[in-house]
mmCIF file with all atom_site columns, C-alpha atoms in Angstrom:
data_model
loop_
_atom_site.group_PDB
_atom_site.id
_atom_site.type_symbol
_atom_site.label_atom_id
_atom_site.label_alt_id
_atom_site.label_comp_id
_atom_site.label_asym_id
_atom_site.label_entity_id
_atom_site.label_seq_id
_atom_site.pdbx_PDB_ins_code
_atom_site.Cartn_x
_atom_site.Cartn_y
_atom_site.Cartn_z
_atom_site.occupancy
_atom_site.B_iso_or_equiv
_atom_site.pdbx_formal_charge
_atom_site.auth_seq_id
_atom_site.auth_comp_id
_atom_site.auth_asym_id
_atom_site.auth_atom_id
_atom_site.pdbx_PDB_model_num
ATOM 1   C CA . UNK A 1 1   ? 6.643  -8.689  18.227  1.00 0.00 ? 1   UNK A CA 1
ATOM 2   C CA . UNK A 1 2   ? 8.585  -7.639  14.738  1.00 0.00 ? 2   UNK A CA 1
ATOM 3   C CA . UNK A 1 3   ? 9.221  -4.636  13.956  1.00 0.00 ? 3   UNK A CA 1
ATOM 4   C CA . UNK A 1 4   ? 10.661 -4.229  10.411  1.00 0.00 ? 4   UNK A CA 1
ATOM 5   C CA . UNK A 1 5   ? 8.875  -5.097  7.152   1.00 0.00 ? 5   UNK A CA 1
ATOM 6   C CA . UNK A 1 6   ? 11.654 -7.379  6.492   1.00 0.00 ? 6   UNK A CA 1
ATOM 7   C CA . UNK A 1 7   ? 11.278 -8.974  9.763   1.00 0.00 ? 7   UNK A CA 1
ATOM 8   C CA . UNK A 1 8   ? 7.817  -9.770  9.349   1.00 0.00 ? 8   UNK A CA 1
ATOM 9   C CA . UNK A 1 9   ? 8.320  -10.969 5.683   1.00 0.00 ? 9   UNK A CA 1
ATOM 10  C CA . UNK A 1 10  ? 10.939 -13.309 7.306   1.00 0.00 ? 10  UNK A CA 1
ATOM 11  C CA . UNK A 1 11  ? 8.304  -14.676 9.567   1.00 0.00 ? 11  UNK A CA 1
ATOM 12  C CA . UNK A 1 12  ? 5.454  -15.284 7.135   1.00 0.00 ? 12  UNK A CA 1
ATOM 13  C CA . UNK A 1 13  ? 8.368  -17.075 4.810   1.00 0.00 ? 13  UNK A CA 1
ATOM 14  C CA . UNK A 1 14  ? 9.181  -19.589 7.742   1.00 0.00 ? 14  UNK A CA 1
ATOM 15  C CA . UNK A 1 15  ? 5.510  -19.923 8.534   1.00 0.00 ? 15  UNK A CA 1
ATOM 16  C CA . UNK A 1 16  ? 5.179  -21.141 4.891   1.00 0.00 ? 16  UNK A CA 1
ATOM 17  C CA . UNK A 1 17  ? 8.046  -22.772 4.856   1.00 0.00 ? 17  UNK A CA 1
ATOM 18  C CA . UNK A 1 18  ? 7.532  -24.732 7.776   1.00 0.00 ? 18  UNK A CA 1
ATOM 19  C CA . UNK A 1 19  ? 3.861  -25.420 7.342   1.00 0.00 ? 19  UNK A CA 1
ATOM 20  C CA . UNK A 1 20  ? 2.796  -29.131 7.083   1.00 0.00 ? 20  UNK A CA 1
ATOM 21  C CA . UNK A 1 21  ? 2.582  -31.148 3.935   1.00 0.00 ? 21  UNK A CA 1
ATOM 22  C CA . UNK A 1 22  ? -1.303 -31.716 2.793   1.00 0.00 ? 22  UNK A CA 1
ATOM 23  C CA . UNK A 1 23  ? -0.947 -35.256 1.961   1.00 0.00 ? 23  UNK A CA 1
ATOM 24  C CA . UNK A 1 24  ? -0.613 -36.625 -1.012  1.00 0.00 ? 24  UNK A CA 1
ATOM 25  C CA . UNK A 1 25  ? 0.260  -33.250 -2.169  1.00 0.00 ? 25  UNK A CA 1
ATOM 26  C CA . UNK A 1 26  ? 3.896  -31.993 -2.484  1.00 0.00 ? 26  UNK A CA 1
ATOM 27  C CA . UNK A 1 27  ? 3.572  -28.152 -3.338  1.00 0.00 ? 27  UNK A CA 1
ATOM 28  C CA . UNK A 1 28  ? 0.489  -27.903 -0.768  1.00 0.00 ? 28  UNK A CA 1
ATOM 29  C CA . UNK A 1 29  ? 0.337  -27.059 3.012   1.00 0.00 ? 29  UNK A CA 1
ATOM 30  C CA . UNK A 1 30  ? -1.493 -26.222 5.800   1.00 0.00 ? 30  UNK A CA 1
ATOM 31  C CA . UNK A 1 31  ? -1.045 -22.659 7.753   1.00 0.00 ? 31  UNK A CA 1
ATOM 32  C CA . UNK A 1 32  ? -2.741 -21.432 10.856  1.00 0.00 ? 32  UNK A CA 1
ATOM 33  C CA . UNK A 1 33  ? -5.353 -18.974 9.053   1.00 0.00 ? 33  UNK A CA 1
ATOM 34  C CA . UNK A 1 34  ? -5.760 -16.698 11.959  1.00 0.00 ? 34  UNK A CA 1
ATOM 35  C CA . UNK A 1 35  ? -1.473 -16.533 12.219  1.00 0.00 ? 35  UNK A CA 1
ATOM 36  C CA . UNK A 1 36  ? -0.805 -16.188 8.581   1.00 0.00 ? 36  UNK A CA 1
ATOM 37  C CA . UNK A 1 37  ? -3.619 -13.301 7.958   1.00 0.00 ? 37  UNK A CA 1
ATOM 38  C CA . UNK A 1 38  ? -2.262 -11.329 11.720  1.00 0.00 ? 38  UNK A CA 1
ATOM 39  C CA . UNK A 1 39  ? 1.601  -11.452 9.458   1.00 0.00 ? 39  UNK A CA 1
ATOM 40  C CA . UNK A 1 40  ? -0.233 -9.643  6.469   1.00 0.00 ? 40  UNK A CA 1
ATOM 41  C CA . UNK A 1 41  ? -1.962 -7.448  8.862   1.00 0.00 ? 41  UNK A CA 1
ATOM 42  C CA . UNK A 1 42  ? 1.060  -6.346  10.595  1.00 0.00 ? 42  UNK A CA 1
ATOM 43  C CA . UNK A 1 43  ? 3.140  -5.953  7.255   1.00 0.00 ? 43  UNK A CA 1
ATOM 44  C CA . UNK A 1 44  ? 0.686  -3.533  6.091   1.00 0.00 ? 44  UNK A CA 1
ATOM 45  C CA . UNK A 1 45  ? 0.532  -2.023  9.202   1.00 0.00 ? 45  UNK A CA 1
ATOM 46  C CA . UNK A 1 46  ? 4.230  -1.717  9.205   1.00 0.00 ? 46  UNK A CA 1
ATOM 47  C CA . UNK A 1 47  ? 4.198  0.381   5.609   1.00 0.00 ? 47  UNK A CA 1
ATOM 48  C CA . UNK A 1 48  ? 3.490  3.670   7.041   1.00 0.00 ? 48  UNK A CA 1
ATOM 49  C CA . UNK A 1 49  ? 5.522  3.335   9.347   1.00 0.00 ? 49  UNK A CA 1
ATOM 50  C CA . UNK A 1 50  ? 8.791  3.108   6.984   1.00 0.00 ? 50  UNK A CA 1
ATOM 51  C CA . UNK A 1 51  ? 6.930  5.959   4.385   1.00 0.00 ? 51  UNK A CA 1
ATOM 52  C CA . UNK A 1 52  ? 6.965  8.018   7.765   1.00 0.00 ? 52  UNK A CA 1
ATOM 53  C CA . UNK A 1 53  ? 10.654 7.128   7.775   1.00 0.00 ? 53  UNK A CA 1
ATOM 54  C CA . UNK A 1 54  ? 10.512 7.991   4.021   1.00 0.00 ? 54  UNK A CA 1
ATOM 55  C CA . UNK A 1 55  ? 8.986  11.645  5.260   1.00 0.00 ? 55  UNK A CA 1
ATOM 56  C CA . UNK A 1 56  ? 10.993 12.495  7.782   1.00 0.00 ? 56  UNK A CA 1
ATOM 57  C CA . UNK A 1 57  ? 13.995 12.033  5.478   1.00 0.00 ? 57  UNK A CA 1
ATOM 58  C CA . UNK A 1 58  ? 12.542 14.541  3.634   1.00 0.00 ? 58  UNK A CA 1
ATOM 59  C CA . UNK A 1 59  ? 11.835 16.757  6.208   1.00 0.00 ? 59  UNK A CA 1
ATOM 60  C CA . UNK A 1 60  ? 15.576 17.047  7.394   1.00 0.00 ? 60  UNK A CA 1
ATOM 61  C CA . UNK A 1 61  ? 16.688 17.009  3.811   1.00 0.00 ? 61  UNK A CA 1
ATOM 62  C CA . UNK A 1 62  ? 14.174 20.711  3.360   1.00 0.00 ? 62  UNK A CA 1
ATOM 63  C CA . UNK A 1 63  ? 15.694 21.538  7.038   1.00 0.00 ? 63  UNK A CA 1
ATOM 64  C CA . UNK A 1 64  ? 19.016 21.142  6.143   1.00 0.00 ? 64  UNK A CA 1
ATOM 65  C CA . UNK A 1 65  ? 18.204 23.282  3.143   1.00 0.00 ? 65  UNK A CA 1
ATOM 66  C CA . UNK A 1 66  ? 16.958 26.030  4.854   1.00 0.00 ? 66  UNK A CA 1
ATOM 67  C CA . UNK A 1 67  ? 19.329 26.513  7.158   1.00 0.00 ? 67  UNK A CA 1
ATOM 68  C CA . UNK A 1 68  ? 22.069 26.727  4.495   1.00 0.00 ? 68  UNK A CA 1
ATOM 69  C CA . UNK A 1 69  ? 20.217 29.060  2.607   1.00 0.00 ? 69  UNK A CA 1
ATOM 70  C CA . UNK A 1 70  ? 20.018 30.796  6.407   1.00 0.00 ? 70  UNK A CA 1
ATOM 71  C CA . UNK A 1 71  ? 23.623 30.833  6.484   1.00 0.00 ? 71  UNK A CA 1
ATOM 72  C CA . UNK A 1 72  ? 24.219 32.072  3.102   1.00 0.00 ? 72  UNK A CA 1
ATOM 73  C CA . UNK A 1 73  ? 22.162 35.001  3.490   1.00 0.00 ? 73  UNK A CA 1
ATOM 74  C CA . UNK A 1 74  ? 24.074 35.689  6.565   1.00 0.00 ? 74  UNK A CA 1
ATOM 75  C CA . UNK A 1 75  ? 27.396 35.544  5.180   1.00 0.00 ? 75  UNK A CA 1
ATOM 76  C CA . UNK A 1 76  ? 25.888 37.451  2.113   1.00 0.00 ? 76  UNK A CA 1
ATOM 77  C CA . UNK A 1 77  ? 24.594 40.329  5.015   1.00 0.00 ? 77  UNK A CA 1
ATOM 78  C CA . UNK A 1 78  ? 27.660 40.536  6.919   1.00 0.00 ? 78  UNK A CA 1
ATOM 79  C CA . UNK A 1 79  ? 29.474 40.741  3.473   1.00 0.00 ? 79  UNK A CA 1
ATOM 80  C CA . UNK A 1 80  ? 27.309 43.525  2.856   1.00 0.00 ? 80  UNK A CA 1
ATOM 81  C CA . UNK A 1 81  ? 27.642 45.304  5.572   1.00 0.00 ? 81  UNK A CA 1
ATOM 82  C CA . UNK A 1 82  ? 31.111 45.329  5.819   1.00 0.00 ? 82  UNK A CA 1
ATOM 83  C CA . UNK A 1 83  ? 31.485 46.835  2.076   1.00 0.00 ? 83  UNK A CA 1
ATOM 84  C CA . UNK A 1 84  ? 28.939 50.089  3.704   1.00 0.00 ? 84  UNK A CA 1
ATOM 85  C CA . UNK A 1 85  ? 32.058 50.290  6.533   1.00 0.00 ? 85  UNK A CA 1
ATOM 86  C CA . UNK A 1 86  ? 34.708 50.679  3.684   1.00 0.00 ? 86  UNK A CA 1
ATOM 87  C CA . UNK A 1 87  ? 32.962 52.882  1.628   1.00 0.00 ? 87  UNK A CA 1
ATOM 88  C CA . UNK A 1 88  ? 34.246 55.941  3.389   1.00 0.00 ? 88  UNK A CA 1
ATOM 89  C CA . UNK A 1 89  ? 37.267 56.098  0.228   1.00 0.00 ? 89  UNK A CA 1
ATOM 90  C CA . UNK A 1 90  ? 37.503 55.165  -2.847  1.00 0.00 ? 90  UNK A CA 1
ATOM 91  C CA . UNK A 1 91  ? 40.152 52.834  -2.458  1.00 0.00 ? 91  UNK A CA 1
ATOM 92  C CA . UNK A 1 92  ? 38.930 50.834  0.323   1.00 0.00 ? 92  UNK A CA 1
ATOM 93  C CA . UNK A 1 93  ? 35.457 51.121  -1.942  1.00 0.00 ? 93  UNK A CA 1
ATOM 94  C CA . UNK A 1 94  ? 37.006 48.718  -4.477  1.00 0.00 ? 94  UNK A CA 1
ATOM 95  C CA . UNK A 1 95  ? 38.434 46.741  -2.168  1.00 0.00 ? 95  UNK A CA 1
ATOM 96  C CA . UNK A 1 96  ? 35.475 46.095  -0.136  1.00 0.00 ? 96  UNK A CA 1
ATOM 97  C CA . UNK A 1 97  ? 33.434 45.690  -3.259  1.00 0.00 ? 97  UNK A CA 1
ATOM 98  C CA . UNK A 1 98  ? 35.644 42.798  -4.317  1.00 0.00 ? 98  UNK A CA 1
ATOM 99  C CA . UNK A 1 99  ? 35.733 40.913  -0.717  1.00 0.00 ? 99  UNK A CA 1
ATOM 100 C CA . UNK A 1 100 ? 32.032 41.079  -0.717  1.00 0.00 ? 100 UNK A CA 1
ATOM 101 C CA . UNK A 1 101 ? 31.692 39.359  -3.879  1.00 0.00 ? 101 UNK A CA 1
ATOM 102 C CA . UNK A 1 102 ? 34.283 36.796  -3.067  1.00 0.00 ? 102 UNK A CA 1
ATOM 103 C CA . UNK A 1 103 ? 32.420 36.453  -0.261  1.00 0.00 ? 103 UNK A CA 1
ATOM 104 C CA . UNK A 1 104 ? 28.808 36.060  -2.003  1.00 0.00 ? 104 UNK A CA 1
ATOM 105 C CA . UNK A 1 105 ? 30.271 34.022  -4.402  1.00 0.00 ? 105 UNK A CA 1
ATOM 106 C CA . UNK A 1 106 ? 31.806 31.539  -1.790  1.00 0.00 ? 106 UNK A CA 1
ATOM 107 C CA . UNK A 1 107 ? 28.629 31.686  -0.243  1.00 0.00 ? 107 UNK A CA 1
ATOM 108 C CA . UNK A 1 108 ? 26.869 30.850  -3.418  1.00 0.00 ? 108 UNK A CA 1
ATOM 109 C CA . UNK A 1 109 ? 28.852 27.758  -4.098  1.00 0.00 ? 109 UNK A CA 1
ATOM 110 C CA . UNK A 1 110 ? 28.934 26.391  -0.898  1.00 0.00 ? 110 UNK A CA 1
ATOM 111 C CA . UNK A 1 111 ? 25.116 26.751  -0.435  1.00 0.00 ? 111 UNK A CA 1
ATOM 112 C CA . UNK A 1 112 ? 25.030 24.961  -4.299  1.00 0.00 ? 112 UNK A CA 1
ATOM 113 C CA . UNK A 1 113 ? 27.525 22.261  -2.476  1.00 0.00 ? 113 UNK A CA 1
ATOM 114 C CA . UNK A 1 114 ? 25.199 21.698  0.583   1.00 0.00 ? 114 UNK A CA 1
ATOM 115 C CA . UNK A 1 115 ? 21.953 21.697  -1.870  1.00 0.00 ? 115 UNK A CA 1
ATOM 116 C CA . UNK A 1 116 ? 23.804 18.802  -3.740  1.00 0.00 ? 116 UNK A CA 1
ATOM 117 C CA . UNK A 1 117 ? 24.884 17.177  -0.624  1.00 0.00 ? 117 UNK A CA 1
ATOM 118 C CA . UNK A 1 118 ? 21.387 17.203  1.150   1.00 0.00 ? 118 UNK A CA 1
ATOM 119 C CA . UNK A 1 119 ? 19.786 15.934  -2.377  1.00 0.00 ? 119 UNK A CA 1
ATOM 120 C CA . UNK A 1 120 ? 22.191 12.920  -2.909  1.00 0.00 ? 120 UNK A CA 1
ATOM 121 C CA . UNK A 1 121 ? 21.646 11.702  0.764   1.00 0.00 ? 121 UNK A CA 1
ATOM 122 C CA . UNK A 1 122 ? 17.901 12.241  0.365   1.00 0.00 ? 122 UNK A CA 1
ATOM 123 C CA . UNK A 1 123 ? 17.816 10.687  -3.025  1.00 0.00 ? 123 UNK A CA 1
ATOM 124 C CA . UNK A 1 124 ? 19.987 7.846   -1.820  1.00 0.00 ? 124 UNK A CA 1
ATOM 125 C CA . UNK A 1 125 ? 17.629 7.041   1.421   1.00 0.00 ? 125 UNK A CA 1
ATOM 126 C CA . UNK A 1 126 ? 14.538 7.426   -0.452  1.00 0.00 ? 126 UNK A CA 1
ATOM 127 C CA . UNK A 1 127 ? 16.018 5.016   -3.187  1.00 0.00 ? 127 UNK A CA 1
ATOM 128 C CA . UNK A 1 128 ? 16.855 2.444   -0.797  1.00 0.00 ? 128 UNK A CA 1
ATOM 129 C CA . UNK A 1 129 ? 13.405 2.427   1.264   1.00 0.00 ? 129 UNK A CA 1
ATOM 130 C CA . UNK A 1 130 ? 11.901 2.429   -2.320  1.00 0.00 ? 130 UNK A CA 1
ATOM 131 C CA . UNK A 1 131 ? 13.566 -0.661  -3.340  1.00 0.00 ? 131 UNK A CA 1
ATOM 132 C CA . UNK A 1 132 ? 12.945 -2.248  0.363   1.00 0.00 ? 132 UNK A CA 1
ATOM 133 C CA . UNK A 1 133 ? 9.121  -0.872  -0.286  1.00 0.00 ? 133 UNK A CA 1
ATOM 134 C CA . UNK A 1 134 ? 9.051  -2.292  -3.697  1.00 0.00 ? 134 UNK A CA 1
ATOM 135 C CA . UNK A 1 135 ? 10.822 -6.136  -2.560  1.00 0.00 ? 135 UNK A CA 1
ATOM 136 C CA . UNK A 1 136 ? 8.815  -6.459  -0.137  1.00 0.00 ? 136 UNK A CA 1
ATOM 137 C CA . UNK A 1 137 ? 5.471  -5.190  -1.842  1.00 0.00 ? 137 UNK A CA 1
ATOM 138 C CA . UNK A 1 138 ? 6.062  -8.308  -4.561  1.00 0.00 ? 138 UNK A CA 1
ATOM 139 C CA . UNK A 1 139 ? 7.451  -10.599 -1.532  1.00 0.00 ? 139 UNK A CA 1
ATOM 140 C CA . UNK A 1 140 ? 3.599  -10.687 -0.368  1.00 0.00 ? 140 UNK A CA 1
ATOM 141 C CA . UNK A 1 141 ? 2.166  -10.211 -3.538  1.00 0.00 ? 141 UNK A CA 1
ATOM 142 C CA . UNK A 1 142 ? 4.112  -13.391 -4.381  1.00 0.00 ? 142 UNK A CA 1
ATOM 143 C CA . UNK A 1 143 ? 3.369  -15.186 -0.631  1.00 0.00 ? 143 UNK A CA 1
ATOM 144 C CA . UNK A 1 144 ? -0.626 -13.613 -0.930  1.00 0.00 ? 144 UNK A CA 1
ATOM 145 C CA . UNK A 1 145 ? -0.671 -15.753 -4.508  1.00 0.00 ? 145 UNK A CA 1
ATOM 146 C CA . UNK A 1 146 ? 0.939  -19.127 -3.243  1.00 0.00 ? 146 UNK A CA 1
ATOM 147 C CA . UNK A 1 147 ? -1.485 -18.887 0.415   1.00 0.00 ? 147 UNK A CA 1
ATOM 148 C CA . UNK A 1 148 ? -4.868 -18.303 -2.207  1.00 0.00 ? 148 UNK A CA 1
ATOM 149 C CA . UNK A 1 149 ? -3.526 -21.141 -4.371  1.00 0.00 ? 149 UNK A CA 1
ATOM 150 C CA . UNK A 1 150 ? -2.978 -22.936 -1.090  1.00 0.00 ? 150 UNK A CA 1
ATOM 151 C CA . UNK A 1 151 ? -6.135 -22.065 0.445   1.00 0.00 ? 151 UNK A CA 1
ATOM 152 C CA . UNK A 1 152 ? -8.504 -22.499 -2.459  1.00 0.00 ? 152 UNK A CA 1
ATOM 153 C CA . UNK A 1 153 ? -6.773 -26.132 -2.891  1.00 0.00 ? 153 UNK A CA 1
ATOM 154 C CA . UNK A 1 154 ? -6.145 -25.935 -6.286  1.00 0.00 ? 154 UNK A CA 1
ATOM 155 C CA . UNK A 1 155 ? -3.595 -27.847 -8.471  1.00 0.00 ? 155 UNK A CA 1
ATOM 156 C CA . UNK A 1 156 ? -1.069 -25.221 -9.925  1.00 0.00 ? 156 UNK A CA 1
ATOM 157 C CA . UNK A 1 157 ? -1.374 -24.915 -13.624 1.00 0.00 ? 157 UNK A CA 1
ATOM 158 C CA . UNK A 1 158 ? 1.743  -25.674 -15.467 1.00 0.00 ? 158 UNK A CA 1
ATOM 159 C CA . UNK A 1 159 ? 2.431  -22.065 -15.702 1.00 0.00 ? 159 UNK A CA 1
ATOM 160 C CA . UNK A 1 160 ? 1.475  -21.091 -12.064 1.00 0.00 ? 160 UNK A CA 1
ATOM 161 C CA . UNK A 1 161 ? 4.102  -24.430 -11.427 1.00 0.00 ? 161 UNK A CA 1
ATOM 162 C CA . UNK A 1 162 ? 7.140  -22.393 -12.896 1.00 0.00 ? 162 UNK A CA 1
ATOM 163 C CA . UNK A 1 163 ? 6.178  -19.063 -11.852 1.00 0.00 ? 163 UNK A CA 1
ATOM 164 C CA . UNK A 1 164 ? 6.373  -20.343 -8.424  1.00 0.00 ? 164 UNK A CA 1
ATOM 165 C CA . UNK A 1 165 ? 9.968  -22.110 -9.193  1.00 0.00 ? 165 UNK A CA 1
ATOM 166 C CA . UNK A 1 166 ? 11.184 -19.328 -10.760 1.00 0.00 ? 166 UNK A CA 1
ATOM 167 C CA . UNK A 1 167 ? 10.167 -17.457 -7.805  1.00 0.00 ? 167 UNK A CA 1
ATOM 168 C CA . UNK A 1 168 ? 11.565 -19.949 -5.015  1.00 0.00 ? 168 UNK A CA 1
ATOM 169 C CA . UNK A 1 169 ? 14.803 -19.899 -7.247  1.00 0.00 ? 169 UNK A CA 1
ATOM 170 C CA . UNK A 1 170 ? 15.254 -16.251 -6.854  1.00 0.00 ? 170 UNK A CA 1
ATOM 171 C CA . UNK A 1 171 ? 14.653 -16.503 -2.960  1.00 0.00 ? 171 UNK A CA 1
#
């Protein structure tokens, strides 16, 4: 069946949407209990599954992390080791001392530069599955409030009325 949260949303929406007309009603309709509840069901089954999407995002972003802070202590060792070669004169002491510092320094800011890198990608991912969390999290808070009002049979108030048009309007 779907797969996506989205997906599933889109279903319940055209099961709503194309649901008969109670009569003499115009905002009330008839849904297949047993269908409309299995949607629900699988949309909350289908939350973990994008917060495990959520976590492994997170897992590569502390991955990536380590293994740039792998590779900058590597280029920091081999920095230092090469400084203990040229410390057999003073001159070639200096020098040595400098290239490993360049090199520590590089090092440094490139590991700052991945660290950035790896946090605006994570940060950006786990915006967007926050927002797609968070729309459709009021999507069925939204469709769970119309199917009650639905089920129970109950005239909308005149404030229920808009909230629902003010709703549709945004869809």
């Amino acid at each position: 069946m779907a797969s996506g949260v989205n997906e599933l949303l889109d279903m319940l929406f055209e099961s709503v949407e194309e649901a008969k007309n109670v009569p003499l009603s115009g905002d009330k309709c008839m849904l297949d209990r047993a269908e409309t509840l299995d949607l629900i069901d699988e949309i909350r089954g289908a939350f973990p599954m994008e917060l495990a999407e959520a976590r492994k995002l997170l897992a590569a972003r502390n991955d990536y992390l380590a293994s740039a802070k792998r590779e900058g202590e590597l280029i920091i060792q081999q920095a230092q080791e090469k400084a203990k070669q040229l410390l057999a004169e003073d001159e070639l002491l200096a020098k040595a001392k400098r290239e490993s510092e360049a090199i520590r320094r590089d090092a440094e800011a490139k590991s700052r530069e991945l660290k950035v890198a790896a946090n605006r990608y994570c940060d950006d991912a786990l915006r967007r599955t926050e927002e797609a969390v968070a729309e459709a999290y009021d999507e069925i808070k939204k469709s769970r409030g119309r199917f009650r009002a639905a089920a129970a049979g109950m005239e909308p108030t005149q404030s229920q009325s808009r909230a629902y048009d003010a709703a549709a309007d945004e869809d």
